[in-house]
Structure formats: C-alpha cells, structure tokens
C-alpha cells in the first residue's frame, strides 16, 4: 500500500512542523506550502517544500494538479497582528482557493484549522460547537467566514473537517511563549493579570496533531463536522505558571498584577497598534476560559 500523501498549507509554521512530524510518524508523505522560508532539516526525510502565497491560486493549482493528494490540511493564515485587509484576503480568499482546488482535483479529505476566536468574548463557559459565533476583530471575523466556506463545500465527494483549537504550545518553536520561558529560566518574577485564580485551557501541540490526523483518517461520517479541541484537564493560571516556576527551581515566582490597571493599558496599546491582546485579556483575565471537548471524545 502506498503512503498517504498530504499537503499542509502554513507548513513553515509551528503547527505545520508538528503536523509534518506527526504524519511522518504515521507513515505519511507530507508536502509543505507556505509563503515563509523553511528550516528544511527539521522536517521528515522526503518532504517536499513549496514556497508561494496562498492567494496565488495559479501557483497552488500547479502543485495540487501535479500531485494526487489524499488530504489537504489548511493551516495557512494571517495572524491578528497583520493589517485588517491582509487578514481578510489571506484567510478568506486563501481558504476559498484551497477548497475550490480540492474540489476540482477530487481531493477526498480537507481539514481546516479554525480557532476558538470565532466565539468572540463569550459570557459563559464551557463553549460548545453549537454556541453562537461572534468574531472579534478582523481575525475572528475571517475565521467565521472561512468556516462558512467550509460548510458550503461539504459533499459526498469532499469531507470537510473544521477544528477549533485552544491556544496550543509545545517544543521546537515557542513563539510568544519564548518570552515566558526566558523569564522563568532567568529566575524572574512572572506577572499575571489579576489573581490568577481563573482557569485557562491550553493545548499540547502533539495532541492537536493527533486530532488533525484523526480528522483526515477517520470515516467521513464521523469527521465531516466541526470540533473543539482543548486540554481535558487543566488548572488555574496561577497553578500552571507556578508549576513552571517550581520546575525551574531558580527562584522564579508568579506575581499577581491589578487587572483594573493592566486592562486599560492593554487597551491603549491595542489602540496604538502596539499589541492586539486587549480583547483576549478582557474576556479571560477574570473568568474561566475553556471549550467543551465532549463532541470530539464521542466522535
């Protein structure tokens, strides 16, 4: 039996790398598509690398038409720090491009990496896949529109899975979490917003990769749907960050900060285009933030 062949868009990123490694461990061949350059030595042997913009439909079509893919995992996206027009173009137009080409060239499985940002700043938790969506800012709005596109392309010939992951972390590339780990490594005091008694659900990237693998390999009757993915067990922000400090054993400690002071500052930073964090903090600093994974567990 030949190896399953999978195209990963956004392949140069943190998730793209972990998906490629995970799929490789399952015996699959992975091709990577991204506008950014690759660290090719980090990927499984035999990986193919394509560098182009997801908005360049002609470049994307050449790749998909010349390779018989068993599945496409669409993770390419412009992040919240980008300009609004770029976010909407990359995320919505890019998703439409990939869906249209998957349909045209009869790729049987398509999986879209969405986000729990589609829920906006909700008033209750846990969140279920059937709860209303309310995108905050261009990024959240774009993700909702992408999901609508995915729903419109679902058919007997094209199974379209949508995954809404919580913030995911893991080894290799830490991204913004690198700052946190650097502070802990240096034994600094780690500021958290408020008293840290709220729970915030994170997600190990390896668990997300396994969820994506199931999304493209389980029977279409199960997978042709939308799923939240998050850690099943998690503690308070204070406990989680405190455990990290304790593990370091070098004097790093959690430092609570007054939410009433920090929130207005973050709002100012967002207005000045310095930081996009205000809406996230406003919705999670003083309350729990988590999604139900019940639907995934029973699928």
XYZ file of C-alpha atoms in Angstrom, residues 119-243:
125
model
C -16.676 32.617 19.826
C -15.587 36.213 20.451
C -15.699 37.244 24.132
C -18.366 34.864 25.454
C -20.368 35.308 28.635
C -20.440 31.643 29.598
C -18.251 28.566 29.665
C -17.775 25.848 28.637
C -18.297 26.617 24.964
C -19.846 24.056 22.646
C -19.630 23.807 18.878
C -23.306 24.737 18.659
C -22.865 28.012 20.596
C -23.236 31.297 18.667
C -20.147 32.681 16.939
C -19.214 36.343 17.202
C -15.868 37.251 15.705
C -13.841 39.937 17.460
C -11.756 41.986 15.038
C -10.712 41.047 11.502
C -9.119 37.762 12.584
C -12.200 36.407 14.351
C -14.461 37.625 11.548
C -12.251 35.990 8.916
C -12.293 32.654 10.721
C -16.090 32.662 10.832
C -16.242 33.365 7.104
C -13.746 30.562 6.462
C -15.948 28.143 8.372
C -18.949 29.194 6.286
C -16.941 28.438 3.152
C -16.015 25.021 4.533
C -19.656 24.209 5.226
C -20.634 25.228 1.697
C -18.086 22.827 0.153
C -19.059 19.753 2.186
C -20.342 16.987 -0.057
C -20.281 13.235 -0.592
C -17.071 13.703 -2.597
C -15.299 16.133 -0.241
C -15.247 15.520 3.504
C -14.511 18.862 5.218
C -13.432 18.799 8.854
C -13.182 22.023 10.865
C -11.117 22.109 14.050
C -11.292 24.930 16.589
C -8.208 24.541 18.814
C -7.445 26.398 22.008
C -4.054 28.127 22.244
C -1.501 25.384 21.612
C 2.030 25.131 22.926
C 4.873 22.646 22.603
C 8.509 22.003 21.835
C 10.688 23.201 18.941
C 9.289 26.688 18.436
C 7.753 28.519 21.365
C 6.632 31.721 19.650
C 5.326 34.296 22.112
C 5.733 31.712 24.889
C 9.500 32.025 24.396
C 9.298 35.256 26.407
C 7.671 33.439 29.318
C 10.212 30.619 29.266
C 13.112 33.087 29.065
C 11.845 34.916 32.141
C 11.390 31.674 34.066
C 14.858 30.466 33.038
C 16.350 33.702 34.375
C 14.553 33.350 37.712
C 12.413 36.449 37.257
C 9.028 37.265 38.732
C 6.347 36.327 36.210
C 3.464 38.821 36.017
C -0.072 37.507 35.546
C -3.187 39.623 35.120
C -5.394 39.581 38.203
C -5.025 36.991 40.949
C -4.617 34.041 38.582
C -7.479 32.029 40.089
C -9.166 31.759 36.712
C -8.665 28.637 34.627
C -7.312 28.962 31.110
C -7.320 25.960 28.820
C -4.231 25.374 26.695
C -3.451 22.523 24.317
C -0.353 20.418 23.751
C 0.522 20.673 20.063
C 1.106 16.909 19.826
C -2.484 16.323 20.948
C -3.656 18.767 18.305
C -1.598 16.948 15.666
C -3.230 13.652 16.643
C -6.650 15.293 16.453
C -5.866 16.533 12.956
C -4.660 13.075 11.955
C -7.951 11.559 13.126
C -9.799 14.290 11.230
C -8.289 13.161 7.929
C -8.263 9.406 8.541
C -11.432 8.544 10.489
C -14.537 7.637 8.458
C -16.047 10.651 6.738
C -19.348 10.071 8.529
C -17.589 10.960 11.794
C -15.116 13.555 10.537
C -17.366 15.669 8.298
C -18.096 18.100 11.135
C -16.749 20.865 13.403
C -14.832 20.078 16.601
C -13.433 21.991 19.572
C -10.051 20.728 20.779
C -8.533 21.621 24.130
C -6.844 20.016 27.109
C -9.243 17.779 29.022
C -7.555 18.551 32.350
C -6.126 21.932 33.344
C -5.722 24.099 36.402
C -5.711 27.804 37.205
C -3.308 30.243 35.580
C -1.629 30.693 38.959
C -1.136 26.944 39.381
C 0.071 26.337 35.827
C 2.596 29.185 35.762
C 3.568 28.407 39.362
C 4.312 24.779 38.431
